[in-house]
Amino acid sequence: MPSYCVPTATHHSFSPKDRPFARFQASPSRVRMACAVSCNHTTESGSLSLSTAGPIEAVLFDVDGTLCDSDPLHFEAFRDLLQKIGFQGGVPIDEEFFIKNISGGHNEDIIGILFPDWDHQKALQFMDDKEVLFRRLAKEKLDPVNGLHKLCKWIEDKGLRRAAVTNAPRPNAELMISSLGLSEFFEYLIIGGECERAKPYPDPYLEALKCLGVPPERAIVLEDSAAGIKAGVAAGVPVIGITTRNPDQLLLDAGASLLIKDFEDPKLWSALEEQEATKACC
C-alpha cells in the first residue's frame, strides 16, 4: 500500500476528500540511514540522548495517549465489545491484558492477537465497530494531556516544524486533533496504516521527516507506547516517553531517552532549555 504525506488544515481543508495527496514511500536505504544515525547518538547506557541530537527543528507527536489520554476510552470500547462477543468466556479483559496486547498497536496486528482463527473480514468488522464506539466516547470524554497547549505554543513561538504520526485510523486521528483544537497546528498527519509498515516499524516517522524535510537528528518524538517509541528510535530520532498509562520500565526498555509525566513536567522543559542553549551555540 502506498503511503501518503498529507498536509493538515494548515495548508488545506482538514477533510481528506478536499486535499491533494503527495505520494512518498520510505525506502530501505532511508531506513538503514536512519538506523545508522540512531547508533551514532547513543549514550553509554544505550539510549538516545537529547543533548547530543543537535538543535531541534521539528517535533513529531503521537496522537492516542500523547495528545490526549485516550487509552481509557479504547480500553472501555474493547472491554465492552469483547465481553459482548464472549471473548475469554465472557470475562472482561483487564488493563494488564490491554497494555500487553492492544495499547499502541495497529489494528491489523491487534486482529492477529485477538482473533487468530477468525475470518479476516469478520475481524475487520469488529474493529470497525470498536472504532465507531471509540469515536462516540471521544466526543464526550476527550481531554488534552496536561500542558499540551503550553507546549504547542512554545513550538509555534520557536518556529519549529510539526507533524502528528499515529497508528490510529484516519477518522479517529482527525476527530481527536480537531476536538483538541489542533487542526491548524499540525502541518502533516501521517497514518501508520497508509505507510508500507505501521509502528513499531520506523516507516511512519521516516515519512514525517521526509514530508518536513528535516533530518532525524534534528527532531524529537513524543510517544506514550512501546510500539511508538520503538518506531521513533528505529527512525533515528530521540524519543521522549509520556507515562500517561504505560509502565515506566516498558517505555525505557523500548528505548525512550527521557520519561515525563505530562507536558508540564520540569524534566521536559529542562531538556528543551538545553536544546535552546545548543541552538544558540551553533
PDB file of C-alpha atoms in Angstrom:
ATOM      1  CA  MET A   1       0.000   0.000   0.000  1.00  0.00           C
ATOM      2  CA  PRO A   2       1.418   3.424  -0.906  1.00  0.00           C
ATOM      3  CA  SER A   3       1.978   5.880   1.914  1.00  0.00           C
ATOM      4  CA  TYR A   4       0.858   9.455   1.853  1.00  0.00           C
ATOM      5  CA  CYS A   5       2.354  12.686   3.075  1.00  0.00           C
ATOM      6  CA  VAL A   6      -0.832  14.574   3.862  1.00  0.00           C
ATOM      7  CA  PRO A   7      -0.890  18.244   4.885  1.00  0.00           C
ATOM      8  CA  THR A   8      -3.408  19.066   7.587  1.00  0.00           C
ATOM      9  CA  ALA A   9      -5.630  22.131   7.761  1.00  0.00           C
ATOM     10  CA  THR A  10      -2.606  24.427   7.901  1.00  0.00           C
ATOM     11  CA  HIS A  11      -2.463  24.106   4.127  1.00  0.00           C
ATOM     12  CA  HIS A  12      -5.797  22.576   3.123  1.00  0.00           C
ATOM     13  CA  SER A  13      -9.209  21.658   4.472  1.00  0.00           C
ATOM     14  CA  PHE A  14      -8.874  19.056   7.222  1.00  0.00           C
ATOM     15  CA  SER A  15     -11.185  16.705   5.349  1.00  0.00           C
ATOM     16  CA  PRO A  16      -9.103  14.204   3.365  1.00  0.00           C
ATOM     17  CA  LYS A  17     -11.595  14.463   0.485  1.00  0.00           C
ATOM     18  CA  ASP A  18     -10.520  18.050  -0.140  1.00  0.00           C
ATOM     19  CA  ARG A  19      -6.742  17.539  -0.021  1.00  0.00           C
ATOM     20  CA  PRO A  20      -4.295  16.659  -2.767  1.00  0.00           C
ATOM     21  CA  PHE A  21      -2.220  13.635  -1.749  1.00  0.00           C
ATOM     22  CA  ALA A  22       1.526  13.816  -2.348  1.00  0.00           C
ATOM     23  CA  ARG A  23       2.903  10.272  -2.619  1.00  0.00           C
ATOM     24  CA  PHE A  24       6.011   9.272  -0.684  1.00  0.00           C
ATOM     25  CA  GLN A  25       7.424   5.935   0.391  1.00  0.00           C
ATOM     26  CA  ALA A  26      10.081   5.165   2.995  1.00  0.00           C
ATOM     27  CA  SER A  27      12.847   3.410   1.060  1.00  0.00           C
ATOM     28  CA  PRO A  28      15.019   0.641   2.596  1.00  0.00           C
ATOM     29  CA  SER A  29      18.106   2.849   2.146  1.00  0.00           C
ATOM     30  CA  ARG A  30      16.462   5.606   4.183  1.00  0.00           C
ATOM     31  CA  VAL A  31      15.597   3.112   6.923  1.00  0.00           C
ATOM     32  CA  ARG A  32      19.234   1.958   7.024  1.00  0.00           C
ATOM     33  CA  MET A  33      20.450   5.571   7.125  1.00  0.00           C
ATOM     34  CA  ALA A  34      18.123   6.416   9.998  1.00  0.00           C
ATOM     35  CA  CYS A  35      19.219   3.395  11.999  1.00  0.00           C
ATOM     36  CA  ALA A  36      22.847   4.422  11.498  1.00  0.00           C
ATOM     37  CA  VAL A  37      22.041   7.875  12.845  1.00  0.00           C
ATOM     38  CA  SER A  38      20.412   6.238  15.871  1.00  0.00           C
ATOM     39  CA  CYS A  39      23.603   4.340  16.610  1.00  0.00           C
ATOM     40  CA  ASN A  40      25.677   7.487  16.292  1.00  0.00           C
ATOM     41  CA  HIS A  41      23.685   9.177  19.035  1.00  0.00           C
ATOM     42  CA  THR A  42      23.732   6.516  21.721  1.00  0.00           C
ATOM     43  CA  THR A  43      24.989   7.027  25.230  1.00  0.00           C
ATOM     44  CA  GLU A  44      26.863   4.508  27.382  1.00  0.00           C
ATOM     45  CA  SER A  45      23.517   3.258  28.657  1.00  0.00           C
ATOM     46  CA  GLY A  46      22.414   2.546  25.071  1.00  0.00           C
ATOM     47  CA  SER A  47      19.541   5.065  24.902  1.00  0.00           C
ATOM     48  CA  LEU A  48      19.399   8.115  22.673  1.00  0.00           C
ATOM     49  CA  SER A  49      20.456  11.361  24.309  1.00  0.00           C
ATOM     50  CA  LEU A  50      18.534  14.572  23.664  1.00  0.00           C
ATOM     51  CA  SER A  51      21.638  16.579  24.480  1.00  0.00           C
ATOM     52  CA  THR A  52      23.541  15.042  21.540  1.00  0.00           C
ATOM     53  CA  ALA A  53      20.789  15.230  18.957  1.00  0.00           C
ATOM     54  CA  GLY A  54      21.587  18.793  17.829  1.00  0.00           C
ATOM     55  CA  PRO A  55      19.265  21.810  17.700  1.00  0.00           C
ATOM     56  CA  ILE A  56      15.633  20.803  17.299  1.00  0.00           C
ATOM     57  CA  GLU A  57      13.945  21.719  14.025  1.00  0.00           C
ATOM     58  CA  ALA A  58      10.834  19.548  14.305  1.00  0.00           C
ATOM     59  CA  VAL A  59       8.604  17.892  16.900  1.00  0.00           C
ATOM     60  CA  LEU A  60       6.710  14.722  15.963  1.00  0.00           C
ATOM     61  CA  PHE A  61       3.711  13.827  18.115  1.00  0.00           C
ATOM     62  CA  ASP A  62       1.929  10.548  18.519  1.00  0.00           C
ATOM     63  CA  VAL A  63      -1.823  11.110  18.962  1.00  0.00           C
ATOM     64  CA  ASP A  64      -3.502   8.491  21.187  1.00  0.00           C
ATOM     65  CA  GLY A  65      -2.182   8.757  24.748  1.00  0.00           C
ATOM     66  CA  THR A  66       0.194  11.586  23.831  1.00  0.00           C
ATOM     67  CA  LEU A  67      -2.007  14.482  22.778  1.00  0.00           C
ATOM     68  CA  CYS A  68      -4.847  13.144  24.883  1.00  0.00           C
ATOM     69  CA  ASP A  69      -5.296  10.387  27.450  1.00  0.00           C
ATOM     70  CA  SER A  70      -7.423   8.281  25.125  1.00  0.00           C
ATOM     71  CA  ASP A  71      -6.325   4.821  26.255  1.00  0.00           C
ATOM     72  CA  PRO A  72      -9.123   4.567  28.861  1.00  0.00           C
ATOM     73  CA  LEU A  73     -11.641   5.134  26.060  1.00  0.00           C
ATOM     74  CA  HIS A  74     -10.030   2.482  23.844  1.00  0.00           C
ATOM     75  CA  PHE A  75      -9.928   0.136  26.838  1.00  0.00           C
ATOM     76  CA  GLU A  76     -13.613   0.750  27.554  1.00  0.00           C
ATOM     77  CA  ALA A  77     -14.580   0.148  23.917  1.00  0.00           C
ATOM     78  CA  PHE A  78     -12.544  -3.060  23.598  1.00  0.00           C
ATOM     79  CA  ARG A  79     -13.652  -4.368  27.003  1.00  0.00           C
ATOM     80  CA  ASP A  80     -17.347  -3.872  26.311  1.00  0.00           C
ATOM     81  CA  LEU A  81     -17.375  -5.256  22.767  1.00  0.00           C
ATOM     82  CA  LEU A  82     -15.117  -8.224  23.578  1.00  0.00           C
ATOM     83  CA  GLN A  83     -17.315  -9.146  26.517  1.00  0.00           C
ATOM     84  CA  LYS A  84     -20.363  -8.846  24.289  1.00  0.00           C
ATOM     85  CA  ILE A  85     -18.989 -11.467  21.851  1.00  0.00           C
ATOM     86  CA  GLY A  86     -17.922 -13.821  24.666  1.00  0.00           C
ATOM     87  CA  PHE A  87     -14.162 -13.294  24.390  1.00  0.00           C
ATOM     88  CA  GLN A  88     -12.332 -15.152  27.211  1.00  0.00           C
ATOM     89  CA  GLY A  89     -15.598 -16.874  28.072  1.00  0.00           C
ATOM     90  CA  GLY A  90     -17.256 -13.521  28.690  1.00  0.00           C
ATOM     91  CA  VAL A  91     -14.758 -12.471  31.361  1.00  0.00           C
ATOM     92  CA  PRO A  92     -13.921  -8.769  30.772  1.00  0.00           C
ATOM     93  CA  ILE A  93     -10.341  -8.006  29.784  1.00  0.00           C
ATOM     94  CA  ASP A  94      -8.334  -6.072  32.368  1.00  0.00           C
ATOM     95  CA  GLU A  95      -5.889  -3.203  31.930  1.00  0.00           C
ATOM     96  CA  GLU A  96      -2.882  -5.531  32.075  1.00  0.00           C
ATOM     97  CA  PHE A  97      -4.228  -7.500  29.097  1.00  0.00           C
ATOM     98  CA  PHE A  98      -4.975  -4.245  27.261  1.00  0.00           C
ATOM     99  CA  ILE A  99      -1.466  -2.839  27.798  1.00  0.00           C
ATOM    100  CA  LYS A 100       0.237  -6.088  26.780  1.00  0.00           C
ATOM    101  CA  ASN A 101      -1.829  -6.941  23.714  1.00  0.00           C
ATOM    102  CA  ILE A 102      -3.612  -3.845  22.406  1.00  0.00           C
ATOM    103  CA  SER A 103      -2.258  -0.464  23.515  1.00  0.00           C
ATOM    104  CA  GLY A 104      -0.417   1.387  20.731  1.00  0.00           C
ATOM    105  CA  GLY A 105      -0.892  -1.422  18.226  1.00  0.00           C
ATOM    106  CA  HIS A 106      -2.062  -1.188  14.629  1.00  0.00           C
ATOM    107  CA  ASN A 107      -5.496  -2.721  14.039  1.00  0.00           C
ATOM    108  CA  GLU A 108      -4.151  -5.419  11.713  1.00  0.00           C
ATOM    109  CA  ASP A 109      -1.693  -6.535  14.395  1.00  0.00           C
ATOM    110  CA  ILE A 110      -4.386  -6.455  17.092  1.00  0.00           C
ATOM    111  CA  ILE A 111      -6.616  -8.666  14.944  1.00  0.00           C
ATOM    112  CA  GLY A 112      -3.855 -11.260  14.740  1.00  0.00           C
ATOM    113  CA  ILE A 113      -3.555 -11.315  18.537  1.00  0.00           C
ATOM    114  CA  LEU A 114      -7.247 -11.299  19.454  1.00  0.00           C
ATOM    115  CA  PHE A 115      -8.764 -13.298  16.596  1.00  0.00           C
ATOM    116  CA  PRO A 116      -6.107 -15.550  15.021  1.00  0.00           C
ATOM    117  CA  ASP A 117      -8.751 -18.065  13.853  1.00  0.00           C
ATOM    118  CA  TRP A 118     -11.395 -15.608  12.674  1.00  0.00           C
ATOM    119  CA  ASP A 119     -12.297 -14.816   9.086  1.00  0.00           C
ATOM    120  CA  HIS A 120     -10.417 -11.609   8.254  1.00  0.00           C
ATOM    121  CA  GLN A 121     -13.488  -9.677   7.129  1.00  0.00           C
ATOM    122  CA  LYS A 122     -15.324 -10.606  10.323  1.00  0.00           C
ATOM    123  CA  ALA A 123     -12.363  -9.396  12.394  1.00  0.00           C
ATOM    124  CA  LEU A 124     -12.185  -6.138  10.421  1.00  0.00           C
ATOM    125  CA  GLN A 125     -15.881  -5.566  11.069  1.00  0.00           C
ATOM    126  CA  PHE A 126     -15.300  -5.976  14.795  1.00  0.00           C
ATOM    127  CA  MET A 127     -12.532  -3.384  14.648  1.00  0.00           C
ATOM    128  CA  ASP A 128     -14.759  -1.016  12.666  1.00  0.00           C
ATOM    129  CA  ASP A 129     -17.478  -1.381  15.322  1.00  0.00           C
ATOM    130  CA  LYS A 130     -14.905  -0.720  18.033  1.00  0.00           C
ATOM    131  CA  GLU A 131     -13.717   2.467  16.297  1.00  0.00           C
ATOM    132  CA  VAL A 132     -17.288   3.730  15.977  1.00  0.00           C
ATOM    133  CA  LEU A 133     -17.787   3.187  19.719  1.00  0.00           C
ATOM    134  CA  PHE A 134     -14.440   4.868  20.473  1.00  0.00           C
ATOM    135  CA  ARG A 135     -15.357   7.961  18.438  1.00  0.00           C
ATOM    136  CA  ARG A 136     -18.675   8.218  20.249  1.00  0.00           C
ATOM    137  CA  LEU A 137     -16.912   8.062  23.609  1.00  0.00           C
ATOM    138  CA  ALA A 138     -14.213  10.504  22.454  1.00  0.00           C
ATOM    139  CA  LYS A 139     -16.769  13.157  21.547  1.00  0.00           C
ATOM    140  CA  GLU A 140     -17.998  13.080  25.144  1.00  0.00           C
ATOM    141  CA  LYS A 141     -14.857  12.470  27.227  1.00  0.00           C
ATOM    142  CA  LEU A 142     -11.675  13.552  25.407  1.00  0.00           C
ATOM    143  CA  ASP A 143      -9.297  15.876  27.273  1.00  0.00           C
ATOM    144  CA  PRO A 144      -5.768  17.064  26.367  1.00  0.00           C
ATOM    145  CA  VAL A 145      -2.756  15.800  28.286  1.00  0.00           C
ATOM    146  CA  ASN A 146      -1.819  18.392  30.903  1.00  0.00           C
ATOM    147  CA  GLY A 147       0.364  21.167  29.432  1.00  0.00           C
ATOM    148  CA  LEU A 148      -0.285  20.244  25.787  1.00  0.00           C
ATOM    149  CA  HIS A 149      -1.349  23.701  24.641  1.00  0.00           C
ATOM    150  CA  LYS A 150       1.530  25.323  26.519  1.00  0.00           C
ATOM    151  CA  LEU A 151       3.975  23.088  24.637  1.00  0.00           C
ATOM    152  CA  CYS A 152       2.253  23.725  21.302  1.00  0.00           C
ATOM    153  CA  LYS A 153       2.533  27.478  21.836  1.00  0.00           C
ATOM    154  CA  TRP A 154       6.247  27.112  22.660  1.00  0.00           C
ATOM    155  CA  ILE A 155       6.760  25.113  19.459  1.00  0.00           C
ATOM    156  CA  GLU A 156       4.932  27.739  17.407  1.00  0.00           C
ATOM    157  CA  ASP A 157       6.840  30.593  19.039  1.00  0.00           C
ATOM    158  CA  LYS A 158      10.144  28.865  18.200  1.00  0.00           C
ATOM    159  CA  GLY A 159       9.077  28.306  14.602  1.00  0.00           C
ATOM    160  CA  LEU A 160       9.550  24.539  14.784  1.00  0.00           C
ATOM    161  CA  ARG A 161       8.059  22.166  12.221  1.00  0.00           C
ATOM    162  CA  ARG A 162       5.490  19.660  13.473  1.00  0.00           C
ATOM    163  CA  ALA A 163       3.589  16.568  12.426  1.00  0.00           C
ATOM    164  CA  ALA A 164       1.212  14.081  14.018  1.00  0.00           C
ATOM    165  CA  VAL A 165       2.230  10.438  13.479  1.00  0.00           C
ATOM    166  CA  THR A 166      -0.191   7.737  14.564  1.00  0.00           C
ATOM    167  CA  ASN A 167      -1.336   4.158  14.139  1.00  0.00           C
ATOM    168  CA  ALA A 168      -4.913   5.324  14.675  1.00  0.00           C
ATOM    169  CA  PRO A 169      -7.329   5.114  11.738  1.00  0.00           C
ATOM    170  CA  ARG A 170      -7.619   8.468   9.963  1.00  0.00           C
ATOM    171  CA  PRO A 171     -11.187   9.235  11.175  1.00  0.00           C
ATOM    172  CA  ASN A 172     -10.076   8.701  14.795  1.00  0.00           C
ATOM    173  CA  ALA A 173      -6.939  10.821  14.395  1.00  0.00           C
ATOM    174  CA  GLU A 174      -8.754  13.679  12.712  1.00  0.00           C
ATOM    175  CA  LEU A 175     -11.509  13.628  15.336  1.00  0.00           C
ATOM    176  CA  MET A 176      -9.005  13.785  18.202  1.00  0.00           C
ATOM    177  CA  ILE A 177      -6.874  16.510  16.626  1.00  0.00           C
ATOM    178  CA  SER A 178      -9.931  18.574  15.765  1.00  0.00           C
ATOM    179  CA  SER A 179     -11.500  18.107  19.219  1.00  0.00           C
ATOM    180  CA  LEU A 180      -8.278  19.337  20.819  1.00  0.00           C
ATOM    181  CA  GLY A 181      -8.253  22.461  18.648  1.00  0.00           C
ATOM    182  CA  LEU A 182      -5.038  21.462  16.857  1.00  0.00           C
ATOM    183  CA  SER A 183      -6.217  21.186  13.254  1.00  0.00           C
ATOM    184  CA  GLU A 184      -4.280  24.346  12.355  1.00  0.00           C
ATOM    185  CA  PHE A 185      -1.246  23.409  14.455  1.00  0.00           C
ATOM    186  CA  PHE A 186      -0.029  20.300  12.639  1.00  0.00           C
ATOM    187  CA  GLU A 187       1.496  20.616   9.191  1.00  0.00           C
ATOM    188  CA  TYR A 188       1.123  16.925   8.395  1.00  0.00           C
ATOM    189  CA  LEU A 189      -0.826  13.936   9.645  1.00  0.00           C
ATOM    190  CA  ILE A 190       0.869  10.591   8.981  1.00  0.00           C
ATOM    191  CA  ILE A 191      -1.246   7.449   9.366  1.00  0.00           C
ATOM    192  CA  GLY A 192       0.608   4.196  10.016  1.00  0.00           C
ATOM    193  CA  GLY A 193      -1.879   2.156   8.027  1.00  0.00           C
ATOM    194  CA  GLU A 194      -1.201   4.291   4.954  1.00  0.00           C
ATOM    195  CA  CYS A 195       2.553   3.596   5.132  1.00  0.00           C
ATOM    196  CA  GLU A 196       4.313   0.489   3.926  1.00  0.00           C
ATOM    197  CA  ARG A 197       4.504  -0.633   7.572  1.00  0.00           C
ATOM    198  CA  ALA A 198       2.925   0.846  10.705  1.00  0.00           C
ATOM    199  CA  LYS A 199       4.588   1.326  14.094  1.00  0.00           C
ATOM    200  CA  PRO A 200       6.630  -0.340  15.658  1.00  0.00           C
ATOM    201  CA  TYR A 201       8.440  -0.083  12.295  1.00  0.00           C
ATOM    202  CA  PRO A 202      10.064   3.297  11.582  1.00  0.00           C
ATOM    203  CA  ASP A 203       8.189   3.978   8.328  1.00  0.00           C
ATOM    204  CA  PRO A 204       5.601   6.462   9.718  1.00  0.00           C
ATOM    205  CA  TYR A 205       8.278   8.589  11.397  1.00  0.00           C
ATOM    206  CA  LEU A 206      10.545   8.413   8.349  1.00  0.00           C
ATOM    207  CA  GLU A 207       7.565   9.566   6.312  1.00  0.00           C
ATOM    208  CA  ALA A 208       7.023  12.557   8.601  1.00  0.00           C
ATOM    209  CA  LEU A 209      10.704  13.523   8.422  1.00  0.00           C
ATOM    210  CA  LYS A 210      10.592  13.301   4.645  1.00  0.00           C
ATOM    211  CA  CYS A 211       7.464  15.458   4.453  1.00  0.00           C
ATOM    212  CA  LEU A 212       9.002  18.102   6.710  1.00  0.00           C
ATOM    213  CA  GLY A 213      12.426  17.937   5.107  1.00  0.00           C
ATOM    214  CA  VAL A 214      14.113  17.527   8.497  1.00  0.00           C
ATOM    215  CA  PRO A 215      16.889  15.001   9.280  1.00  0.00           C
ATOM    216  CA  PRO A 216      16.254  12.597  12.175  1.00  0.00           C
ATOM    217  CA  GLU A 217      18.994  14.083  14.350  1.00  0.00           C
ATOM    218  CA  ARG A 218      17.189  17.446  14.261  1.00  0.00           C
ATOM    219  CA  ALA A 219      13.832  16.151  15.502  1.00  0.00           C
ATOM    220  CA  ILE A 220      12.297  14.726  18.646  1.00  0.00           C
ATOM    221  CA  VAL A 221       9.411  12.314  19.038  1.00  0.00           C
ATOM    222  CA  LEU A 222       6.790  12.383  21.797  1.00  0.00           C
ATOM    223  CA  GLU A 223       5.250   8.954  22.434  1.00  0.00           C
ATOM    224  CA  ASP A 224       3.357   7.041  25.109  1.00  0.00           C
ATOM    225  CA  SER A 225       3.547   3.436  23.869  1.00  0.00           C
ATOM    226  CA  ALA A 226       6.332   0.896  23.493  1.00  0.00           C
ATOM    227  CA  ALA A 227       5.451   0.346  19.829  1.00  0.00           C
ATOM    228  CA  GLY A 228       5.657   4.064  19.105  1.00  0.00           C
ATOM    229  CA  ILE A 229       8.916   4.517  20.977  1.00  0.00           C
ATOM    230  CA  LYS A 230      10.473   1.609  19.077  1.00  0.00           C
ATOM    231  CA  ALA A 231       9.348   3.218  15.818  1.00  0.00           C
ATOM    232  CA  GLY A 232      10.893   6.570  16.705  1.00  0.00           C
ATOM    233  CA  VAL A 233      14.174   5.023  17.858  1.00  0.00           C
ATOM    234  CA  ALA A 234      14.366   2.875  14.715  1.00  0.00           C
ATOM    235  CA  ALA A 235      13.905   6.062  12.665  1.00  0.00           C
ATOM    236  CA  GLY A 236      16.950   7.537  14.404  1.00  0.00           C
ATOM    237  CA  VAL A 237      15.031  10.139  16.409  1.00  0.00           C
ATOM    238  CA  PRO A 238      15.372  10.702  20.183  1.00  0.00           C
ATOM    239  CA  VAL A 239      12.089   9.832  21.888  1.00  0.00           C
ATOM    240  CA  ILE A 240      10.520  11.347  24.973  1.00  0.00           C
ATOM    241  CA  GLY A 241       8.160   8.867  26.618  1.00  0.00           C
ATOM    242  CA  ILE A 242       4.969  10.094  28.268  1.00  0.00           C
ATOM    243  CA  THR A 243       3.831   7.951  31.174  1.00  0.00           C
ATOM    244  CA  THR A 244       0.110   8.596  30.797  1.00  0.00           C
ATOM    245  CA  ARG A 245      -0.745   4.907  31.168  1.00  0.00           C
ATOM    246  CA  ASN A 246       2.066   2.503  30.304  1.00  0.00           C
ATOM    247  CA  PRO A 247       4.628   1.362  32.919  1.00  0.00           C
ATOM    248  CA  ASP A 248       7.877   3.352  33.067  1.00  0.00           C
ATOM    249  CA  GLN A 249      10.087   0.290  32.581  1.00  0.00           C
ATOM    250  CA  LEU A 250       8.173  -0.758  29.464  1.00  0.00           C
ATOM    251  CA  LEU A 251       8.894   2.633  27.874  1.00  0.00           C
ATOM    252  CA  LEU A 252      12.543   2.611  28.940  1.00  0.00           C
ATOM    253  CA  ASP A 253      13.020  -0.898  27.587  1.00  0.00           C
ATOM    254  CA  ALA A 254      11.585   0.305  24.262  1.00  0.00           C
ATOM    255  CA  GLY A 255      14.340   2.945  24.078  1.00  0.00           C
ATOM    256  CA  ALA A 256      12.911   6.187  25.469  1.00  0.00           C
ATOM    257  CA  SER A 257      15.616   8.798  26.141  1.00  0.00           C
ATOM    258  CA  LEU A 258      13.574  10.594  28.783  1.00  0.00           C
ATOM    259  CA  LEU A 259      10.334   9.913  30.646  1.00  0.00           C
ATOM    260  CA  ILE A 260       7.893  12.666  31.594  1.00  0.00           C
ATOM    261  CA  LYS A 261       4.582  12.600  33.413  1.00  0.00           C
ATOM    262  CA  ASP A 262       2.969  15.171  31.118  1.00  0.00           C
ATOM    263  CA  PHE A 263       3.858  18.369  29.257  1.00  0.00           C
ATOM    264  CA  GLU A 264       4.147  20.369  32.484  1.00  0.00           C
ATOM    265  CA  ASP A 265       6.920  18.083  33.749  1.00  0.00           C
ATOM    266  CA  PRO A 266      10.042  20.136  34.679  1.00  0.00           C
ATOM    267  CA  LYS A 267      12.233  17.451  33.084  1.00  0.00           C
ATOM    268  CA  LEU A 268      10.721  18.241  29.681  1.00  0.00           C
ATOM    269  CA  TRP A 269      11.334  21.959  29.974  1.00  0.00           C
ATOM    270  CA  SER A 270      14.881  21.426  31.230  1.00  0.00           C
ATOM    271  CA  ALA A 271      15.579  19.279  28.160  1.00  0.00           C
ATOM    272  CA  LEU A 272      14.088  21.916  25.862  1.00  0.00           C
ATOM    273  CA  GLU A 273      16.141  24.650  27.523  1.00  0.00           C
ATOM    274  CA  GLU A 274      19.248  22.517  26.937  1.00  0.00           C
ATOM    275  CA  GLN A 275      18.327  22.338  23.277  1.00  0.00           C
ATOM    276  CA  GLU A 276      17.894  26.098  23.115  1.00  0.00           C
ATOM    277  CA  ALA A 277      21.368  26.525  24.567  1.00  0.00           C
ATOM    278  CA  THR A 278      22.724  24.131  21.945  1.00  0.00           C
ATOM    279  CA  LYS A 279      20.995  26.117  19.211  1.00  0.00           C
ATOM    280  CA  ALA A 280      22.498  29.371  20.482  1.00  0.00           C
ATOM    281  CA  CYS A 281      25.992  27.852  20.305  1.00  0.00           C
ATOM    282  CA  CYS A 282      25.592  26.586  16.749  1.00  0.00           C
TER     283      CYS A 282
END
